[in-house]
PDB file of C-alpha atoms and ligand atoms in Angstrom:
ATOM      1  CA  MET A  28      81.464  75.944 107.526  1.00 93.00           C
ATOM      2  CA  VAL A  29      82.424  79.188 105.750  1.00 96.00           C
ATOM      3  CA  ASP A  30      84.018  79.685 102.336  1.00 97.00           C
ATOM      4  CA  PHE A  31      86.810  81.969 103.510  1.00 98.00           C
ATOM      5  CA  ALA A  32      88.607  82.934 106.692  1.00 98.00           C
ATOM      6  CA  PHE A  33      90.866  85.972 106.285  1.00 98.00           C
ATOM      7  CA  LEU A  34      93.787  86.205 108.688  1.00 98.00           C
ATOM      8  CA  ASP A  35      96.017  89.170 109.498  1.00 98.00           C
ATOM      9  CA  SER A  36      97.623  90.565 112.639  1.00 98.00           C
ATOM     10  CA  GLY A  37      94.985  93.330 112.703  1.00 98.00           C
ATOM     11  CA  THR A  38      93.259  95.515 110.129  1.00 98.00           C
ATOM     12  CA  GLY A  39      95.577  94.740 107.207  1.00 98.00           C
ATOM     13  CA  GLY A  40      93.442  92.089 105.537  1.00 98.00           C
ATOM     14  CA  ILE A  41      90.245  94.174 105.510  1.00 98.00           C
ATOM     15  CA  PRO A  42      90.842  95.665 102.015  1.00 98.00           C
ATOM     16  CA  TYR A  43      91.337  92.110 100.699  1.00 98.00           C
ATOM     17  CA  LEU A  44      88.111  90.889 102.308  1.00 98.00           C
ATOM     18  CA  THR A  45      86.060  93.829 101.049  1.00 98.00           C
ATOM     19  CA  TYR A  46      87.478  93.486  97.534  1.00 98.00           C
ATOM     20  CA  LEU A  47      86.642  89.778  97.465  1.00 98.00           C
ATOM     21  CA  LEU A  48      83.077  90.571  98.538  1.00 97.00           C
ATOM     22  CA  GLU A  49      82.854  93.192  95.794  1.00 97.00           C
ATOM     23  CA  LYS A  50      83.771  90.491  93.285  1.00 97.00           C
ATOM     24  CA  ASN A  51      81.597  87.788  94.876  1.00 96.00           C
ATOM     25  CA  PRO A  52      78.983  89.170  97.295  1.00 95.00           C
ATOM     26  CA  ALA A  53      77.651  85.662  97.950  1.00 93.00           C
ATOM     27  CA  ALA A  54      80.913  84.374  99.470  1.00 95.00           C
ATOM     28  CA  SER A  55      80.610  83.503 103.142  1.00 96.00           C
ATOM     29  CA  CYS A  56      83.529  84.963 105.104  1.00 97.00           C
ATOM     30  CA  VAL A  57      84.954  85.515 108.557  1.00 98.00           C
ATOM     31  CA  TYR A  58      87.809  87.861 109.393  1.00 98.00           C
ATOM     32  CA  ILE A  59      90.347  87.322 112.161  1.00 98.00           C
ATOM     33  CA  GLY A  60      92.858  89.876 113.370  1.00 98.00           C
ATOM     34  CA  ASP A  61      95.406  88.238 115.676  1.00 98.00           C
ATOM     35  CA  THR A  62      95.778  91.505 117.548  1.00 98.00           C
ATOM     36  CA  ALA A  63      97.210  89.777 120.643  1.00 97.00           C
ATOM     37  CA  ASN A  64     100.354  89.168 118.587  1.00 98.00           C
ATOM     38  CA  PHE A  65     100.494  92.466 116.693  1.00 98.00           C
ATOM     39  CA  PRO A  66     103.019  93.487 115.379  1.00 98.00           C
ATOM     40  CA  TYR A  67     104.118  90.314 113.627  1.00 98.00           C
ATOM     41  CA  GLY A  68     106.659  92.317 111.658  1.00 98.00           C
ATOM     42  CA  GLU A  69     108.915  92.763 114.689  1.00 98.00           C
ATOM     43  CA  LYS A  70     109.022  89.038 115.564  1.00 98.00           C
ATOM     44  CA  THR A  71     111.593  86.395 114.664  1.00 97.00           C
ATOM     45  CA  HIS A  72     110.811  83.690 112.102  1.00 97.00           C
ATOM     46  CA  GLU A  73     110.332  81.112 114.898  1.00 98.00           C
ATOM     47  CA  GLU A  74     107.922  83.361 116.816  1.00 98.00           C
ATOM     48  CA  ILE A  75     105.912  84.060 113.659  1.00 98.00           C
ATOM     49  CA  VAL A  76     105.607  80.346 112.863  1.00 98.00           C
ATOM     50  CA  LYS A  77     104.488  79.560 116.424  1.00 98.00           C
ATOM     51  CA  CYS A  78     101.835  82.297 116.505  1.00 98.00           C
ATOM     52  CA  VAL A  79     100.472  81.537 113.028  1.00 98.00           C
ATOM     53  CA  LEU A  80     100.176  77.790 113.700  1.00 98.00           C
ATOM     54  CA  SER A  81      98.313  78.481 116.927  1.00 98.00           C
ATOM     55  CA  ILE A  82      95.805  80.968 115.465  1.00 98.00           C
ATOM     56  CA  THR A  83      95.265  78.834 112.344  1.00 98.00           C
ATOM     57  CA  ASP A  84      94.424  75.829 114.491  1.00 98.00           C
ATOM     58  CA  ARG A  85      91.859  77.923 116.395  1.00 98.00           C
ATOM     59  CA  ILE A  86      90.396  79.269 113.132  1.00 98.00           C
ATOM     60  CA  ILE A  87      89.964  75.795 111.672  1.00 98.00           C
ATOM     61  CA  LYS A  88      88.330  74.483 114.870  1.00 97.00           C
ATOM     62  CA  SER A  89      86.017  77.501 115.226  1.00 97.00           C
ATOM     63  CA  PHE A  90      84.928  78.157 111.615  1.00 96.00           C
ATOM     64  CA  ASN A  91      85.896  75.171 109.463  1.00 95.00           C
ATOM     65  CA  PRO A  92      86.809  77.411 106.501  1.00 97.00           C
ATOM     66  CA  ARG A  93      87.207  75.912 103.039  1.00 96.00           C
ATOM     67  CA  ILE A  94      89.967  78.407 102.236  1.00 98.00           C
ATOM     68  CA  ILE A  95      92.170  80.512 104.516  1.00 98.00           C
ATOM     69  CA  VAL A  96      93.465  83.706 102.971  1.00 98.00           C
ATOM     70  CA  ILE A  97      96.642  84.691 104.780  1.00 98.00           C
ATOM     71  CA  ALA A  98      96.099  88.403 104.186  1.00 98.00           C
ATOM     72  CA  CYS A  99      99.449  89.299 105.686  1.00 98.00           C
ATOM     73  CA  ASN A 100     102.790  89.345 103.867  1.00 98.00           C
ATOM     74  CA  THR A 101     104.783  88.714 107.040  1.00 98.00           C
ATOM     75  CA  MET A 102     102.836  85.557 107.874  1.00 98.00           C
ATOM     76  CA  SER A 103     102.839  84.400 104.239  1.00 98.00           C
ATOM     77  CA  VAL A 104     106.550  84.670 103.494  1.00 97.00           C
ATOM     78  CA  ASN A 105     107.387  83.016 106.817  1.00 97.00           C
ATOM     79  CA  THR A 106     104.815  80.255 107.146  1.00 98.00           C
ATOM     80  CA  LEU A 107     102.975  79.237 103.972  1.00 98.00           C
ATOM     81  CA  ASP A 108     104.994  76.070 103.413  1.00 97.00           C
ATOM     82  CA  VAL A 109     104.665  75.042 107.090  1.00 98.00           C
ATOM     83  CA  LEU A 110     100.913  75.740 107.080  1.00 98.00           C
ATOM     84  CA  ARG A 111     100.364  73.563 104.009  1.00 98.00           C
ATOM     85  CA  GLU A 112     102.313  70.773 105.643  1.00 98.00           C
ATOM     86  CA  VAL A 113     100.621  70.952 109.056  1.00 98.00           C
ATOM     87  CA  PHE A 114      97.052  71.497 107.740  1.00 98.00           C
ATOM     88  CA  PRO A 115      96.949  69.479 104.493  1.00 97.00           C
ATOM     89  CA  ASP A 116      93.125  69.476 104.344  1.00 95.00           C
ATOM     90  CA  THR A 117      92.834  73.257 104.207  1.00 97.00           C
ATOM     91  CA  GLN A 118      93.479  75.393 101.156  1.00 98.00           C
ATOM     92  CA  PHE A 119      95.702  78.413 101.764  1.00 98.00           C
ATOM     93  CA  VAL A 120      96.096  81.541  99.671  1.00 98.00           C
ATOM     94  CA  GLY A 121      99.083  83.696 100.550  1.00 98.00           C
ATOM     95  CA  THR A 122      99.875  87.363 100.073  1.00 98.00           C
ATOM     96  CA  VAL A 123     103.348  88.271  98.850  1.00 97.00           C
ATOM     97  CA  PRO A 124     104.837  91.596  97.717  1.00 97.00           C
ATOM     98  CA  ALA A 125     103.714  92.540  94.178  1.00 98.00           C
ATOM     99  CA  ILE A 126     107.266  92.683  92.784  1.00 97.00           C
ATOM    100  CA  LYS A 127     106.218  91.355  89.366  1.00 97.00           C
ATOM    101  CA  LEU A 128     103.515  94.012  89.022  1.00 98.00           C
ATOM    102  CA  ALA A 129     105.915  96.770  90.095  1.00 98.00           C
ATOM    103  CA  ALA A 130     108.475  95.627  87.519  1.00 98.00           C
ATOM    104  CA  SER A 131     105.795  95.754  84.829  1.00 98.00           C
ATOM    105  CA  VAL A 132     105.043  99.442  85.498  1.00 98.00           C
ATOM    106  CA  SER A 133     108.533 100.774  86.319  1.00 98.00           C
ATOM    107  CA  LYS A 134     110.240 102.670  83.502  1.00 98.00           C
ATOM    108  CA  LYS A 135     113.224 103.730  85.586  1.00 98.00           C
ATOM    109  CA  ARG A 136     113.744 100.093  86.731  1.00 98.00           C
ATOM    110  CA  ARG A 137     113.929 101.313  90.326  1.00 98.00           C
ATOM    111  CA  ILE A 138     111.205  99.920  92.542  1.00 98.00           C
ATOM    112  CA  GLY A 139     110.537 100.451  96.219  1.00 98.00           C
ATOM    113  CA  LEU A 140     109.262  97.823  98.626  1.00 98.00           C
ATOM    114  CA  MET A 141     107.666  99.045 101.827  1.00 98.00           C
ATOM    115  CA  ALA A 142     106.871  96.256 104.300  1.00 98.00           C
ATOM    116  CA  THR A 143     107.517  95.030 107.823  1.00 98.00           C
ATOM    117  CA  LYS A 144     111.019  94.369 109.091  1.00 97.00           C
ATOM    118  CA  ALA A 145     110.359  90.598 108.982  1.00 97.00           C
ATOM    119  CA  THR A 146     109.183  90.767 105.349  1.00 97.00           C
ATOM    120  CA  VAL A 147     111.954  93.080 104.166  1.00 95.00           C
ATOM    121  CA  GLU A 148     114.570  90.787 105.699  1.00 94.00           C
ATOM    122  CA  ASN A 149     113.047  87.578 104.306  1.00 94.00           C
ATOM    123  CA  PRO A 150     114.991  85.947 101.430  1.00 93.00           C
ATOM    124  CA  TYR A 151     111.678  85.237  99.648  1.00 91.00           C
ATOM    125  CA  ASN A 152     111.785  88.809  98.236  1.00 89.00           C
ATOM    126  CA  ILE A 153     115.159  88.214  96.676  1.00 89.00           C
ATOM    127  CA  ASP A 154     113.750  85.130  94.939  1.00 93.00           C
ATOM    128  CA  LEU A 155     110.790  87.172  93.678  1.00 94.00           C
ATOM    129  CA  LYS A 156     113.106  89.940  92.502  1.00 94.00           C
ATOM    130  CA  ASN A 157     115.440  87.514  90.725  1.00 95.00           C
ATOM    131  CA  HIS A 158     112.498  85.865  88.989  1.00 96.00           C
ATOM    132  CA  PHE A 159     110.401  88.854  88.036  1.00 96.00           C
ATOM    133  CA  ALA A 160     112.507  91.978  88.305  1.00 97.00           C
ATOM    134  CA  ALA A 161     116.073  90.866  87.653  1.00 97.00           C
ATOM    135  CA  ASP A 162     116.967  94.105  85.837  1.00 97.00           C
ATOM    136  CA  CYS A 163     115.467  96.366  88.538  1.00 98.00           C
ATOM    137  CA  GLU A 164     117.002  97.944  91.587  1.00 97.00           C
ATOM    138  CA  LEU A 165     114.911  96.992  94.632  1.00 97.00           C
ATOM    139  CA  ILE A 166     114.910  99.619  97.384  1.00 98.00           C
ATOM    140  CA  LEU A 167     113.712  98.316 100.770  1.00 98.00           C
ATOM    141  CA  ARG A 168     112.047 100.176 103.615  1.00 98.00           C
ATOM    142  CA  SER A 169     110.502  98.730 106.765  1.00 98.00           C
ATOM    143  CA  ASP A 170     108.037 101.045 108.453  1.00 98.00           C
ATOM    144  CA  ALA A 171     106.779  99.805 111.829  1.00 98.00           C
ATOM    145  CA  GLU A 172     105.674 103.313 112.778  1.00 98.00           C
ATOM    146  CA  LEU A 173     103.294 103.691 109.844  1.00 98.00           C
ATOM    147  CA  ILE A 174     101.926 100.166 110.379  1.00 98.00           C
ATOM    148  CA  SER A 175     101.223 100.921 114.023  1.00 98.00           C
ATOM    149  CA  PHE A 176      99.546 104.234 113.073  1.00 98.00           C
ATOM    150  CA  ILE A 177      97.287 102.419 110.605  1.00 98.00           C
ATOM    151  CA  GLU A 178      96.368  99.699 113.097  1.00 97.00           C
ATOM    152  CA  ARG A 179      95.769 101.939 116.084  1.00 95.00           C
ATOM    153  CA  GLU A 180      94.820 105.401 114.810  1.00 96.00           C
ATOM    154  CA  SER A 181      94.102 105.797 111.111  1.00 97.00           C
ATOM    155  CA  PHE A 182      90.402 104.903 111.085  1.00 97.00           C
ATOM    156  CA  THR A 183      89.580 107.676 113.524  1.00 96.00           C
ATOM    157  CA  ALA A 184      92.311 110.096 112.351  1.00 97.00           C
ATOM    158  CA  THR A 185      91.862 113.195 110.155  1.00 98.00           C
ATOM    159  CA  LYS A 186      93.096 113.275 106.573  1.00 98.00           C
ATOM    160  CA  GLU A 187      95.882 115.679 107.622  1.00 98.00           C
ATOM    161  CA  GLU A 188      97.101 113.216 110.257  1.00 98.00           C
ATOM    162  CA  CYS A 189      97.100 110.394 107.696  1.00 98.00           C
ATOM    163  CA  VAL A 190      99.009 112.514 105.152  1.00 98.00           C
ATOM    164  CA  LYS A 191     101.600 113.358 107.809  1.00 98.00           C
ATOM    165  CA  ALA A 192     101.991 109.650 108.612  1.00 98.00           C
ATOM    166  CA  VAL A 193     102.571 108.510 105.012  1.00 98.00           C
ATOM    167  CA  LEU A 194     104.823 111.389 103.882  1.00 98.00           C
ATOM    168  CA  PRO A 195     108.166 110.025 105.214  1.00 98.00           C
ATOM    169  CA  ALA A 196     107.754 106.792 103.214  1.00 98.00           C
ATOM    170  CA  VAL A 197     106.685 108.540 100.019  1.00 98.00           C
ATOM    171  CA  ASN A 198     109.543 111.035 100.277  1.00 98.00           C
ATOM    172  CA  PHE A 199     112.012 108.229 100.974  1.00 98.00           C
ATOM    173  CA  PHE A 200     111.173 106.393  97.730  1.00 98.00           C
ATOM    174  CA  LYS A 201     111.096 109.603  95.705  1.00 98.00           C
ATOM    175  CA  GLU A 202     114.524 110.581  96.982  1.00 98.00           C
ATOM    176  CA  LYS A 203     115.797 107.127  95.987  1.00 98.00           C
ATOM    177  CA  GLY A 204     114.558 107.737  92.424  1.00 98.00           C
ATOM    178  CA  CYS A 205     111.872 105.016  92.407  1.00 98.00           C
ATOM    179  CA  ASP A 206     108.897 105.256  90.059  1.00 98.00           C
ATOM    180  CA  ALA A 207     106.997 102.310  91.557  1.00 98.00           C
ATOM    181  CA  MET A 208     106.271 101.591  95.195  1.00 98.00           C
ATOM    182  CA  ILE A 209     104.992  98.236  96.435  1.00 98.00           C
ATOM    183  CA  LEU A 210     102.669  98.084  99.426  1.00 98.00           C
ATOM    184  CA  GLY A 211     104.243  94.922 100.850  1.00 98.00           C
ATOM    185  CA  CYS A 212     102.343  95.010 104.123  1.00 98.00           C
ATOM    186  CA  THR A 213      98.587  94.636 103.892  1.00 98.00           C
ATOM    187  CA  HIS A 214      98.006  97.386 106.472  1.00 98.00           C
ATOM    188  CA  PHE A 215      99.129  99.995 103.924  1.00 98.00           C
ATOM    189  CA  LEU A 216      96.214  99.147 101.637  1.00 98.00           C
ATOM    190  CA  ASN A 217      93.907 100.797 104.144  1.00 98.00           C
ATOM    191  CA  LEU A 218      95.515 104.105 103.057  1.00 98.00           C
ATOM    192  CA  ARG A 219      96.205 103.123  99.454  1.00 98.00           C
ATOM    193  CA  ASP A 220      94.338 105.965  97.722  1.00 98.00           C
ATOM    194  CA  LEU A 221      95.840 108.531 100.043  1.00 98.00           C
ATOM    195  CA  ILE A 222      99.368 107.161  99.534  1.00 98.00           C
ATOM    196  CA  GLN A 223      98.847 107.381  95.752  1.00 98.00           C
ATOM    197  CA  GLU A 224      97.490 110.929  96.080  1.00 98.00           C
ATOM    198  CA  VAL A 225     100.503 112.014  98.147  1.00 98.00           C
ATOM    199  CA  ALA A 226     102.942 110.172  95.831  1.00 98.00           C
ATOM    200  CA  GLY A 227     101.583 111.847  92.687  1.00 98.00           C
ATOM    201  CA  ASP A 228     101.909 110.639  89.085  1.00 97.00           C
ATOM    202  CA  GLU A 229     105.666 110.006  89.125  1.00 97.00           C
ATOM    203  CA  LEU A 230     105.503 107.295  91.817  1.00 98.00           C
ATOM    204  CA  LYS A 231     103.022 104.521  91.035  1.00 98.00           C
ATOM    205  CA  VAL A 232     101.638 102.617  94.017  1.00 98.00           C
ATOM    206  CA  VAL A 233     101.095  98.874  93.458  1.00 98.00           C
ATOM    207  CA  ASP A 234      99.695  96.102  95.633  1.00 98.00           C
ATOM    208  CA  SER A 235      98.721  92.422  95.520  1.00 98.00           C
ATOM    209  CA  LYS A 236      94.966  92.759  96.129  1.00 98.00           C
ATOM    210  CA  GLU A 237      93.795  91.905  92.619  1.00 98.00           C
ATOM    211  CA  GLY A 238      96.029  88.824  92.311  1.00 98.00           C
ATOM    212  CA  VAL A 239      95.200  87.443  95.763  1.00 98.00           C
ATOM    213  CA  VAL A 240      91.438  87.811  95.332  1.00 98.00           C
ATOM    214  CA  LYS A 241      91.530  86.318  91.841  1.00 98.00           C
ATOM    215  CA  ARG A 242      93.434  83.298  93.144  1.00 98.00           C
ATOM    216  CA  ALA A 243      91.119  82.891  96.160  1.00 98.00           C
ATOM    217  CA  LEU A 244      87.987  82.978  93.979  1.00 98.00           C
ATOM    218  CA  SER A 245      89.399  80.601  91.413  1.00 98.00           C
ATOM    219  CA  ILE A 246      90.151  78.051  94.162  1.00 97.00           C
ATOM    220  CA  LEU A 247      86.601  78.459  95.480  1.00 96.00           C
ATOM    221  CA  ASN A 248      85.199  77.827  92.000  1.00 95.00           C
ATOM    222  CA  SER A 249      87.249  74.668  91.692  1.00 95.00           C
ATOM    223  CA  LEU A 250      85.835  73.157  94.920  1.00 93.00           C
ATOM    224  CA  PRO A 251      82.670  71.045  94.906  1.00 88.00           C
ATOM    225  CA  ASP A 252      79.495  72.803  96.121  1.00 84.00           C
ATOM    226  CA  HIS A 253      78.986  72.768  99.863  1.00 82.00           C
ATOM    227  CA  LYS A 254      76.503  74.185 102.339  1.00 83.00           C
ATOM    228  CA  VAL A 255      78.026  77.246 104.050  1.00 83.00           C
ATOM    229  CA  GLU A 256      76.861  79.770 106.634  1.00 83.00           C
ATOM    230  CA  LYS A 257      75.243  82.847 105.142  1.00 82.00           C
ATOM    231  CA  GLY A 258      74.970  86.392 106.468  1.00 86.00           C
ATOM    232  CA  LYS A 259      77.208  89.381 107.113  1.00 93.00           C
ATOM    233  CA  PRO A 260      80.921  88.590 107.501  1.00 96.00           C
ATOM    234  CA  LYS A 261      81.938  88.581 111.172  1.00 97.00           C
ATOM    235  CA  LEU A 262      85.121  90.217 112.393  1.00 98.00           C
ATOM    236  CA  PHE A 263      87.025  88.699 115.320  1.00 98.00           C
ATOM    237  CA  VAL A 264      90.158  89.789 117.165  1.00 98.00           C
ATOM    238  CA  THR A 265      92.275  88.159 119.870  1.00 98.00           C
ATOM    239  CA  TRP A 266      92.941  91.235 122.012  1.00 95.00           C
ATOM    240  CA  LEU A 267      91.539  94.755 122.226  1.00 92.00           C
ATOM    241  CA  SER A 268      92.058  97.996 124.123  1.00 90.00           C
ATOM    242  CA  GLU A 269      89.372 100.672 124.428  1.00 88.00           C
ATOM    243  CA  LYS A 270      91.151 102.797 121.824  1.00 85.00           C
ATOM    244  CA  GLU A 271      91.284  99.937 119.339  1.00 88.00           C
ATOM    245  CA  LYS A 272      87.649  99.087 119.906  1.00 92.00           C
ATOM    246  CA  SER A 273      86.764 102.539 118.505  1.00 92.00           C
ATOM    247  CA  GLU A 274      88.879 101.791 115.424  1.00 94.00           C
ATOM    248  CA  TYR A 275      87.153  98.432 114.899  1.00 96.00           C
ATOM    249  CA  ASP A 276      83.701 100.005 115.432  1.00 96.00           C
ATOM    250  CA  VAL A 277      84.451 102.405 112.579  1.00 97.00           C
ATOM    251  CA  ILE A 278      85.677  99.514 110.396  1.00 96.00           C
ATOM    252  CA  CYS A 279      82.568  97.410 111.048  1.00 97.00           C
ATOM    253  CA  SER A 280      80.163 100.210 110.212  1.00 97.00           C
ATOM    254  CA  ARG A 281      82.203 101.456 107.240  1.00 96.00           C
ATOM    255  CA  TYR A 282      82.433  98.031 105.602  1.00 96.00           C
ATOM    256  CA  ASN A 283      79.174  96.524 106.836  1.00 95.00           C
ATOM    257  CA  LEU A 284      80.834  93.805 108.918  1.00 97.00           C
ATOM    258  CA  GLU A 285      79.413  92.302 112.085  1.00 97.00           C
ATOM    259  CA  TRP A 286      81.500  92.571 115.236  1.00 97.00           C
ATOM    260  CA  GLY A 287      82.276  89.007 116.334  1.00 97.00           C
ATOM    261  CA  GLY A 288      84.222  89.860 119.500  1.00 96.00           C
ATOM    262  CA  MET A 289      87.118  87.873 120.885  1.00 96.00           C
ATOM    263  CA  LEU A 290      88.337  84.625 119.401  1.00 96.00           C
ATOM    264  CA  ASN A 291      89.850  82.681 122.233  1.00 78.00           C
TER     265      ASN A 291
HETATM  266  N1  DGL B  21      99.788  93.290 107.837  1.00 77.89           N
HETATM  267  C1  DGL B  21     100.977  92.566 108.012  1.00 77.89           C
HETATM  268  C2  DGL B  21     101.745  92.310 106.711  1.00 77.89           C
HETATM  269  O1  DGL B  21     101.178  92.320 105.626  1.00 77.89           O
HETATM  270  C3  DGL B  21     101.916  92.867 109.149  1.00 77.89           C
HETATM  271  C4  DGL B  21     101.668  93.861 110.210  1.00 77.89           C
HETATM  272  C5  DGL B  21     102.380  93.473 111.522  1.00 77.89           C
HETATM  273  O2  DGL B  21     101.761  92.755 112.292  1.00 77.89           O
HETATM  274  O3  DGL B  21     103.539  93.847 111.717  1.00 77.89           O
HETATM  275  O4  DGL B  21     102.920  92.036 106.730  1.00 77.89           O
END
């Protein structure tokens, strides 16, 4: 048994895992990137549900996690209710676009949401906007190209290459007059500091990391004590090319994770 399993389609959930370990180094964690199904953001709702149910079933059978952190906005907005219904004995923590946080920092009341196509098109955002940012204009942008760059190239890329990759999105939101920009796909958090640097002071970058980790740790604290596996968090994927293996090697050594290999 482990305390937490983090699930994303690839590298997106890593910043959430590392932040949780910063807050609670004793937590026992595994990380799963369902790379065989990347990119989730280009799939239909039905395909997303099918893939997430299948990988979640494998995660529960392999690791018996007390809590699964769905560290992926696309999976969360499409499947959280189904997951809770199908796996009632597992606790789930979802990741949704930080619309409330963006509304709290925006003076111009114009906020940008950058996410996958499947997240941008999901009605869940409209609910969030109506609840927490009713007086704001919400500007949407899906960016499959940047997500793919982050998954497949960014960890071995130069800073110049990363700047070039994030510039179109930053310029887009600036041209639309936004003063807050939500990272509504977890992959973007891997380049968060760089995106903020490129955006400058007039465009504030916000994300859901703090809220998700807080929620995950408060659920853990509410559960009765249990014996869990100790040791370095292991990182698993479901598919890998040679090129991606180099990316994941960098990730494992950078964040002190153990390579777990393929989860079949
Ligand atoms: N990281 C994921 C998210 O937060 C999606 C990336 C993808 O598979 O398209 O939405």
